[in-house]
Amino acid sequence: GEVFDKEMYQDNSLAGVVTGLAWTSVGGEILFIEASLSKGKGKLTLSGQLGDVMKESAMTAISYLRSKAETLNIDHRVFDQYDLHIHVPAGAVPKDGPSAGITMLTAIASIYTQRKVRSKLAMTGEITLRGKVMPVGGIKEKILAAKRAGIEDVILCKRNQKDIEEIDDLYLKGLKFHFVDHVSEVLKIALLENRVKDPMEFMFDPEPKKVVEN
Amino acid sequence: GEVFDKEMYQDNSLAGVVTGLAWTSVGGEILFIEASLSKGKGKLTLSGQLGDVMKESAMTAISYLRSKAETLNIDHRVFDQYDLHIHVPAGAVPKDGPSAGITMLTAIASIYTQRKVRSKLAMTGEITLRGKVMPVGGIKEKILAAKRAGIEDVILCKRNQKDIEEIDDLYLKGLKFHFVDHVSEVLKIALLENRVKDPMEFMFDPEPKKVVEN
Amino acid sequence: GEVFDKEMYQDNSLAGVVTGLAWTSVGGEILFIEASLSKGKGKLTLSGQLGDVMKESAMTAISYLRSKAETLNIDHRVFDQYDLHIHVPAGAVPKDGPSAGITMLTAIASIYTQRKVRSKLAMTGEITLRGKVMPVGGIKEKILAAKRAGIEDVILCKRNQKDIEEIDDLYLKGLKFHFVDHVSEVLKIALLENRVKDPMEFMFDPEPKKVVEN
Amino acid sequence: GEVFDKEMYQDNSLAGVVTGLAWTSVGGEILFIEASLSKGKGKLTLSGQLGDVMKESAMTAISYLRSKAETLNIDHRVFDQYDLHIHVPAGAVPKDGPSAGITMLTAIASIYTQRKVRSKLAMTGEITLRGKVMPVGGIKEKILAAKRAGIEDVILCKRNQKDIEEIDDLYLKGLKFHFVDHVSEVLKIALLENRVKDPMEFMFDPEPKKVVEN
Amino acid sequence: GEVFDKEMYQDNSLAGVVTGLAWTSVGGEILFIEASLSKGKGKLTLSGQLGDVMKESAMTAISYLRSKAETLNIDHRVFDQYDLHIHVPAGAVPKDGPSAGITMLTAIASIYTQRKVRSKLAMTGEITLRGKVMPVGGIKEKILAAKRAGIEDVILCKRNQKDIEEIDDLYLKGLKFHFVDHVSEVLKIALLENRVKDPMEFMFDPEPKKVVEN
Amino acid sequence: GEVFDKEMYQDNSLAGVVTGLAWTSVGGEILFIEASLSKGKGKLTLSGQLGDVMKESAMTAISYLRSKAETLNIDHRVFDQYDLHIHVPAGAVPKDGPSAGITMLTAIASIYTQRKVRSKLAMTGEITLRGKVMPVGGIKEKILAAKRAGIEDVILCKRNQKDIEEIDDLYLKGLKFHFVDHVSEVLKIALLENRVKDPMEFMFDPEPKKVVEN
Ligand SMILES: [Ca+2]
Ligand SMILES: [Ca+2]
Ligand SMILES: [Ca+2]
Ligand SMILES: [Ca+2]
Ligand SMILES: [Ca+2]
Ligand SMILES: [Ca+2]
Ligand SMILES: [Ca+2]
Ligand SMILES: [Ca+2]
Ligand SMILES: [Ca+2]
Ligand SMILES: [Ca+2]
Ligand SMILES: [Ca+2]
Ligand SMILES: [Ca+2]
């Protein structure tokens, strides 16, 4: 049991993989959001039997990141010249809901920047297009699952702080909570400054020169 | 409660976010229309579990603005060279109906012009393609929700004036109403002259020269 | 009541707006077909919860006009270089059937030519691809609605003349009927020679030169 | 009655309009297949509430004509540089089945060649991709409808000859039957040598030169 | 009867038409797979009310032939510069299942090579993407149908040989069976060396030069 | 029986064909994943009545391979300039689930590299986008099917080792098991160093030069 649990969190050597927290009919569990890029034409592929709401979360995360590309040091050409795939194992289990929003956003930000994700970190929270983080349900069950999996840091919406206060301290031991209002705070906590080892090297087709106007 | 209510309206530092008024089975509530732009090819993304009628409202708002681009000082190239995303939180709540028409139109006009939206303003009203504002239902519940959220100005269709007259003055205190016939009036009230701080700078690909003919 | 009724017909200062007559379970009513153009790539958008038959009417109207572009003095490049949106308020009311055919065709012809539409005119009739006007139902209810709304001229299919003859003269007073066989007659009656004030100026991308062959 | 019946067949001054024979639950009737072309990109539009089988008939007719373009003196560029619309009035009546195959093929051949269609001619028969004409049902009812509408010539599949032999001669008086095996025979009978008055003039974009290889 | 039966098989003067054997609830019957090509952009059209499995058979046949184009002396540009249509009469009869696989593959190979198909030949068998021929059901009924239609040669999967051995010799008289494992054997038997009279001449747009690398 | 069984595994002379293990309501069976490439534009075709989960497995496999193209010595242009078809016989049998993941990935890797697949090898296991191999069900039935078909090597997820330990040794005789955590281990075992005889020669269109940036 012990050994198996320890293996459950993802080591952070790969860009684009972030640990989320899900709530199912039989309790909480951790899930992984996996993002990958390959040379292409800007196509988006979503897999893992994702429902409509979860697909919209992914699209909202992408739009937010595209509109903030400059701030995040992402070359905007990567959006049109690379294909993005987001997969959420296990492949046969239907998943839905908005609570993977910040996890998806972090995974996509990591794959585009090739920055490492903080290790032993999990998160849950809805995002909006302007970057607000919104509260989600099932907090107690999710926290228990995080602890079982060896998670040490958890990011939640500020409005979920009250749900943590209702959990017996016994279950919270060893967990550090980060309560946030905005995705910029999420990325500050979740993305490390350094990039992964042997990062992907982006190659771009030349584009016609643009003129800035405002 | 007090503090929470005050936080409910969106401050107006961001372009593209406008407060609407919705009517649900359990009363009125405020909602936010969020619009964002990113360098792209003119793709439109709508999210937030929007129904057919609400999606058509968004398309009607966009067509109206495109056909009036010159008047609004919007460079028409932005429609083809930037992707527009409109999101309506909360992501998991299905929404439908035409009454967010003027709110969507204002959010889109703000994001394209980068002009600030008047603060503590909310609105509800259907739009048509020629820019007429049409009356909507649930006015009483919507007004109560606006008041709870700290709204001070409300835009409504002229034909909804009679619904306001039927509400006890007690509930209207502190609210200023703007009754309009046409979206040009909406934009005049809702969009401030000055642009947001650090506005988005549009960059365009060169286009072939055009010949005016009439 | 009086004032409200008078406001119901659309003044004819805008190109692309034409008054139709609809037949619902609770009687006749007027409706407006709104057409707008914006610089684009020839995309067609239909909104207003239109059913399959009504969408096909719109496509038939467009094909007819495209095939007669030269006769109507429409530059054929406008079809590929501008996007056309047709909206039928109210946005939340489902609409279907072929009887808006001539109204749609007139609205589209007006927006492409920027010619004014005759004021206080309403119409109802199916169109075919070769331009025939076909009879439709609900004539009595539609005529009553037209009169209530201050309409003075009505265009109908010749084969609907018998339906008018069955209506008491009392209800027809002040209405002038135009019975037609072909859409060329509709356009002759409905479109004024002069263009709207401050008409849209079409701008075209250069196209490769063509060779006439026959 | 008399006058109305005589008006029911289409005069043959227009290219692209051909009279078919349909079989409904209340007897036979004539229908018109209308084809039109406009400068475009080779798009196909089908309207008139056509079912799957009837849409496939249209596609089969088009493929046959495209593969025989040279024989029929059709410039192959017309298929890619003009949009084709096929409409079958009445717009609100659902239609299906393969029996309009030869009628559709004749209408399309007429619009592409601008050749006149023989007047007072009607037809019914399924087509296959290699040009075979296949027998169809409801022959007796269809023939009665043709006669009522003033039709003088009827094209049928040879395998439908036995159905004609079972009809009382009384009903066949004044009708001339053409029994065919192949669509080349249909076109020989249905398309006149001369083109319509003021035929459409096709204009083509230049294309890269091709090399014949075999 | 006699004459009609004799007419039922397709003479082999046309490229792209091959006789298959189908199994219906009322016994076996022959069917024709018709393939045609026309100058285009590589579009595929399937008609004849084909079900999902039969459509996938067609796509598998095409992929096999494309991957073997060089071996079959097919210029690969034909796949991108010509449109392929496959039709299976009768147009109104729904058809499904994998057993037309080898028939479709042969029809497509014939149209691309313009080689004649062996006359009085019929076949039935599933194909896989690597060219294996798989056994199918309803062999007895199909064989009876082939005989009634005047077929003389029949191609079947080797694993269907046992089904033939169970049929009374009386019914097999005059039929020659070819049992195969692989579609290369099918094509060797079914396609004659010589091309059809007046074969289609393929014309190609010039393409950018390619570099072979391995 | 004996002879037939021996024929059931695929010899390894072809690239792109890999043996999987499936679990049906009537026991385990082997299946073949077939991949083929043909000159094209990067289109993906999936056939064999594959369900949503299985289609997503294929897309995940492709994304993984594209993102690792350099490591696997695959020229990235092959993804855009060749069409990939994946077929899973038998064509009429619906198939679903994630357990063909590693089999699909191996088949696609083989077709892109033209490397031979180890003979008498079968495998079953889910993949994730970062290349993890996940455990699957029905192990006992699948192993029995592998043995019946003459398989000698089997690749499974490490987490499925416990399922093998529960099977009576009698049934495991002659089978060698490879337990893996990651698809890189799968490819190391499954793909031989040497390419198939007469391998496909890839030909590429020239592409605009790219600039590496990081
Ligand atoms: Ca949904
Ligand atoms: Ca706050
Ligand atoms: Ca709807
Ligand atoms: Ca007014
Ligand atoms: Ca319908
Ligand atoms: Ca008339
Ligand atoms: Ca159907
Ligand atoms: Ca014959
Ligand atoms: Ca199916
Ligand atoms: Ca064998
Ligand atoms: Ca599903
Ligand atoms: Ca492990």
XYZ file of N, CA and C in Angstrom, chain C residues 67-189:
369
model
N -27.604 34.570 -59.146
C -27.672 34.237 -60.566
C -28.193 35.416 -61.388
N -28.798 36.402 -60.731
C -29.312 37.592 -61.432
C -28.501 38.836 -61.072
N -27.306 38.655 -60.546
C -26.541 39.793 -60.030
C -26.364 40.893 -61.072
N -26.039 40.491 -62.281
C -25.767 41.478 -63.317
C -26.993 42.354 -63.586
N -28.131 41.716 -63.725
C -29.385 42.430 -63.981
C -29.705 43.422 -62.859
N -29.360 43.035 -61.627
C -29.686 43.881 -60.473
C -28.572 44.866 -60.130
N -27.556 44.924 -60.995
C -26.435 45.835 -60.749
C -25.713 45.549 -59.432
N -25.584 44.260 -59.099
C -24.814 43.857 -57.922
C -23.470 43.330 -58.395
N -22.395 43.896 -57.860
C -21.056 43.422 -58.209
C -20.890 42.034 -57.624
N -20.609 41.031 -58.459
C -20.603 39.645 -57.964
C -19.540 39.405 -56.884
N -18.538 40.293 -56.801
C -17.504 40.087 -55.790
C -18.042 40.252 -54.374
N -19.167 40.973 -54.251
C -19.729 41.196 -52.920
C -20.133 39.872 -52.249
N -20.495 38.881 -53.069
C -20.934 37.601 -52.492
C -19.778 36.850 -51.836
N -18.575 37.033 -52.334
C -17.418 36.308 -51.802
C -16.601 37.132 -50.821
N -16.785 38.430 -50.834
C -15.913 39.282 -50.037
C -16.653 39.984 -48.893
N -17.926 39.693 -48.776
C -18.697 40.215 -47.643
C -19.475 39.064 -47.006
N -19.623 39.118 -45.690
C -20.451 38.141 -44.982
C -21.870 38.679 -44.861
N -22.830 37.799 -45.060
C -24.247 38.171 -44.989
C -24.867 37.531 -43.753
N -25.558 38.318 -42.974
C -26.285 37.806 -41.806
C -27.762 38.152 -41.985
N -28.612 37.172 -41.796
C -30.061 37.407 -41.834
C -30.621 37.014 -40.470
N -31.302 37.942 -39.853
C -31.879 37.705 -38.526
C -33.365 38.024 -38.573
N -34.134 37.209 -37.847
C -35.574 37.452 -37.768
C -35.972 37.520 -36.293
N -36.136 38.746 -35.762
C -36.588 38.854 -34.363
C -38.032 38.339 -34.263
N -38.489 37.936 -33.077
C -37.786 37.937 -31.827
C -36.888 36.721 -31.732
N -35.727 36.899 -31.123
C -34.693 35.884 -31.142
C -35.050 34.553 -30.519
N -35.993 34.536 -29.598
C -36.285 33.288 -28.899
C -37.480 32.544 -29.470
N -38.149 33.122 -30.458
C -39.358 32.501 -31.003
C -39.014 31.643 -32.214
N -39.226 30.325 -32.153
C -38.962 29.469 -33.314
C -39.864 29.850 -34.480
N -39.286 29.860 -35.697
C -40.058 30.233 -36.886
C -39.736 29.238 -37.987
N -40.723 28.937 -38.809
C -40.442 28.049 -39.926
C -41.440 28.294 -41.041
N -41.273 27.586 -42.141
C -42.179 27.680 -43.265
C -41.596 28.503 -44.390
N -42.199 28.360 -45.585
C -41.636 29.002 -46.777
C -42.192 30.397 -47.055
N -43.130 30.896 -46.236
C -43.873 32.087 -46.662
C -43.089 33.385 -46.519
N -41.935 33.345 -45.861
C -41.102 34.546 -45.803
C -40.178 34.665 -47.010
N -40.345 33.774 -47.993
C -39.428 33.751 -49.134
C -39.239 35.090 -49.823
N -40.346 35.730 -50.223
C -40.188 36.992 -50.974
C -39.693 38.115 -50.067
N -40.015 38.029 -48.776
C -39.552 39.046 -47.838
C -38.035 38.944 -47.656
N -37.549 37.728 -47.489
C -36.105 37.524 -47.379
C -35.387 37.993 -48.645
N -35.938 37.598 -49.778
C -35.304 37.983 -51.048
C -35.227 39.499 -51.173
N -36.285 40.183 -50.780
C -36.286 41.643 -50.885
C -35.280 42.270 -49.923
N -35.208 41.727 -48.714
C -34.251 42.257 -47.738
C -32.814 42.092 -48.239
N -32.529 40.933 -48.796
C -31.170 40.673 -49.282
C -30.863 41.552 -50.493
N -31.843 41.685 -51.398
C -31.633 42.558 -52.560
C -31.375 43.987 -52.108
N -32.086 44.424 -51.090
C -31.905 45.793 -50.597
C -30.520 46.003 -49.994
N -30.061 45.017 -49.216
C -28.763 45.207 -48.566
C -27.638 45.181 -49.606
N -27.773 44.364 -50.626
C -26.718 44.297 -51.646
C -26.721 45.522 -52.566
N -27.917 46.073 -52.820
C -27.992 47.240 -53.703
C -27.994 48.546 -52.928
N -28.220 48.453 -51.596
C -28.339 49.637 -50.748
C -29.523 50.519 -51.168
N -30.466 49.932 -51.897
C -31.665 50.682 -52.274
C -32.677 50.658 -51.127
N -33.418 51.763 -51.004
C -34.442 51.867 -49.976
C -35.595 50.914 -50.279
N -36.257 50.470 -49.227
C -37.444 49.639 -49.354
C -38.656 50.568 -49.235
N -39.671 50.350 -50.084
C -40.911 51.150 -50.014
C -41.432 51.134 -48.583
N -41.861 52.291 -48.087
C -42.313 52.337 -46.691
C -43.756 51.839 -46.579
N -44.130 51.399 -45.394
C -45.479 50.903 -45.106
C -45.914 49.786 -46.052
N -44.910 48.960 -46.434
C -45.153 47.822 -47.321
C -44.911 46.528 -46.553
N -45.800 45.561 -46.733
C -45.555 44.223 -46.183
C -45.805 43.191 -47.271
N -45.321 41.977 -47.072
C -45.468 40.959 -48.125
C -45.412 39.562 -47.522
N -45.963 38.597 -48.264
C -45.850 37.189 -47.874
C -45.971 36.349 -49.129
N -45.101 35.353 -49.286
C -45.139 34.484 -50.455
C -43.899 33.621 -50.542
N -44.112 32.381 -50.979
C -42.981 31.477 -51.187
C -42.275 31.815 -52.495
N -40.988 31.579 -52.559
C -40.261 31.741 -53.822
C -39.730 30.397 -54.280
N -39.502 30.305 -55.593
C -38.770 29.149 -56.098
C -37.478 29.670 -56.719
N -36.630 28.723 -57.072
C -35.295 29.095 -57.538
C -35.327 29.850 -58.868
N -36.346 29.577 -59.679
C -36.444 30.315 -60.951
C -37.208 31.612 -60.781
N -37.578 31.974 -59.525
C -38.188 33.271 -59.297
C -39.694 33.296 -59.295
N -40.319 32.142 -59.378
C -41.786 32.118 -59.283
C -42.209 32.459 -57.856
N -43.344 33.135 -57.723
C -43.921 33.385 -56.402
C -45.079 32.416 -56.212
N -45.089 31.727 -55.093
C -46.083 30.684 -54.835
C -47.019 31.121 -53.709
N -48.269 30.646 -53.759
C -49.250 31.066 -52.748
C -48.915 30.490 -51.369
N -49.393 31.176 -50.334
C -49.175 30.723 -48.954
C -50.483 30.806 -48.180
N -50.495 30.274 -46.965
C -51.723 30.201 -46.174
C -51.859 31.347 -45.174
N -52.977 31.344 -44.459
C -53.182 32.295 -43.374
C -53.375 33.723 -43.838
N -53.836 33.903 -45.045
C -53.906 35.243 -45.635
C -54.785 36.183 -44.803
N -55.970 35.723 -44.391
C -56.868 36.621 -43.657
C -56.202 37.154 -42.387
N -55.639 36.256 -41.591
C -54.999 36.665 -40.342
C -53.834 37.613 -40.614
N -53.088 37.328 -41.651
C -51.935 38.161 -41.970
C -52.371 39.570 -42.368
N -53.480 39.658 -43.122
C -53.953 40.975 -43.586
C -54.422 41.811 -42.392
N -55.101 41.153 -41.462
C -55.548 41.880 -40.273
C -54.347 42.424 -39.505
N -53.303 41.617 -39.397
C -52.099 42.053 -38.684
C -51.442 43.229 -39.410
N -51.409 43.163 -40.734
C -50.801 44.245 -41.516
C -51.532 45.559 -41.259
N -52.857 45.475 -41.263
C -53.676 46.680 -41.052
C -53.428 47.262 -39.659
N -53.439 46.411 -38.659
C -53.161 46.858 -37.286
C -51.827 47.588 -37.189
N -50.859 47.179 -37.988
C -49.506 47.732 -37.871
C -49.294 48.967 -38.741
N -50.366 49.414 -39.442
C -50.230 50.627 -40.232
C -49.682 50.426 -41.641
N -49.655 49.156 -42.088
C -49.205 48.846 -43.449
C -50.206 49.420 -44.456
N -49.697 49.903 -45.631
C -50.580 50.444 -46.662
C -50.530 49.656 -47.966
N -49.362 49.010 -48.227
C -49.226 48.204 -49.444
C -48.879 46.764 -49.081
N -49.504 45.814 -49.792
C -49.248 44.395 -49.513
C -48.967 43.672 -50.819
N -47.893 42.902 -50.827
C -47.580 42.074 -51.997
C -47.942 40.625 -51.698
N -48.710 40.025 -52.623
C -49.127 38.627 -52.488
C -48.982 37.923 -53.830
N -48.956 36.620 -53.788
C -48.972 35.809 -55.005
C -50.341 35.940 -55.682
N -50.339 35.938 -57.014
C -51.611 36.016 -57.741
C -52.575 34.936 -57.300
N -52.040 33.776 -57.020
C -52.908 32.663 -56.641
C -53.498 32.862 -55.237
N -53.079 33.899 -54.506
C -53.713 34.231 -53.227
C -54.812 35.287 -53.379
N -55.033 35.759 -54.607
C -56.055 36.800 -54.831
C -57.430 36.311 -54.360
N -57.717 35.041 -54.599
C -59.009 34.480 -54.187
C -59.203 34.547 -52.673
N -58.100 34.469 -51.908
C -58.217 34.550 -50.447
C -58.590 35.967 -50.007
N -58.104 36.958 -50.724
C -58.440 38.352 -50.418
C -59.910 38.609 -50.722
N -60.383 38.031 -51.844
C -61.773 38.247 -52.249
C -62.763 37.712 -51.211
N -62.287 36.779 -50.379
C -63.172 36.213 -49.361
C -63.182 37.011 -48.058
N -62.351 38.042 -47.978
C -62.303 38.854 -46.757
C -63.286 40.022 -46.880
N -64.009 40.343 -45.814
C -64.953 41.452 -45.822
C -64.225 42.766 -46.152
N -64.781 43.570 -47.045
C -64.121 44.795 -47.507
C -63.744 45.733 -46.361
N -64.574 45.655 -45.316
C -64.313 46.454 -44.126
C -62.858 46.371 -43.670
N -62.333 45.139 -43.711
C -60.977 44.914 -43.202
C -59.887 45.297 -44.191
N -60.294 45.538 -45.412
C -59.292 45.772 -46.459
C -59.085 47.254 -46.715
N -59.955 48.064 -46.140
C -59.918 49.504 -46.385
C -58.546 50.096 -46.067
N -58.019 50.871 -46.982
C -56.721 51.497 -46.740
C -55.549 50.635 -47.153
N -55.837 49.409 -47.567
C -54.750 48.516 -48.022
C -54.771 48.416 -49.534
N -53.604 48.531 -50.151
C -53.518 48.330 -51.593
C -52.794 47.009 -51.844
N -53.379 46.153 -52.684
C -52.785 44.830 -52.926
C -52.068 44.777 -54.254
N -50.921 44.113 -54.242
C -50.139 43.886 -55.460
C -50.012 42.379 -55.632
N -50.688 41.844 -56.656
C -50.641 40.395 -56.882
C -49.597 40.090 -57.940
N -48.686 39.199 -57.605
C -47.552 38.967 -58.501
C -47.350 37.487 -58.784
N -46.636 37.236 -59.880
C -46.279 35.878 -60.315
C -44.800 35.608 -60.128
N -44.039 36.658 -60.140
C -42.587 36.485 -60.240
C -41.879 37.494 -59.339
N -40.733 37.098 -58.811
C -40.026 37.973 -57.891
C -39.534 39.256 -58.557
N -39.382 39.246 -59.866
C -38.979 40.501 -60.518
C -40.046 41.568 -60.285
N -41.306 41.162 -60.238
C -42.389 42.105 -59.933
C -42.306 42.557 -58.480
N -41.955 41.644 -57.589
C -41.815 42.005 -56.161
C -40.760 43.100 -56.009
N -39.607 42.875 -56.622
C -38.502 43.833 -56.454
C -38.843 45.183 -57.072
N -39.573 45.148 -58.184
C -39.981 46.383 -58.855
C -40.857 47.223 -57.927
N -41.744 46.560 -57.205
C -42.642 47.270 -56.292
C -41.927 47.667 -55.004
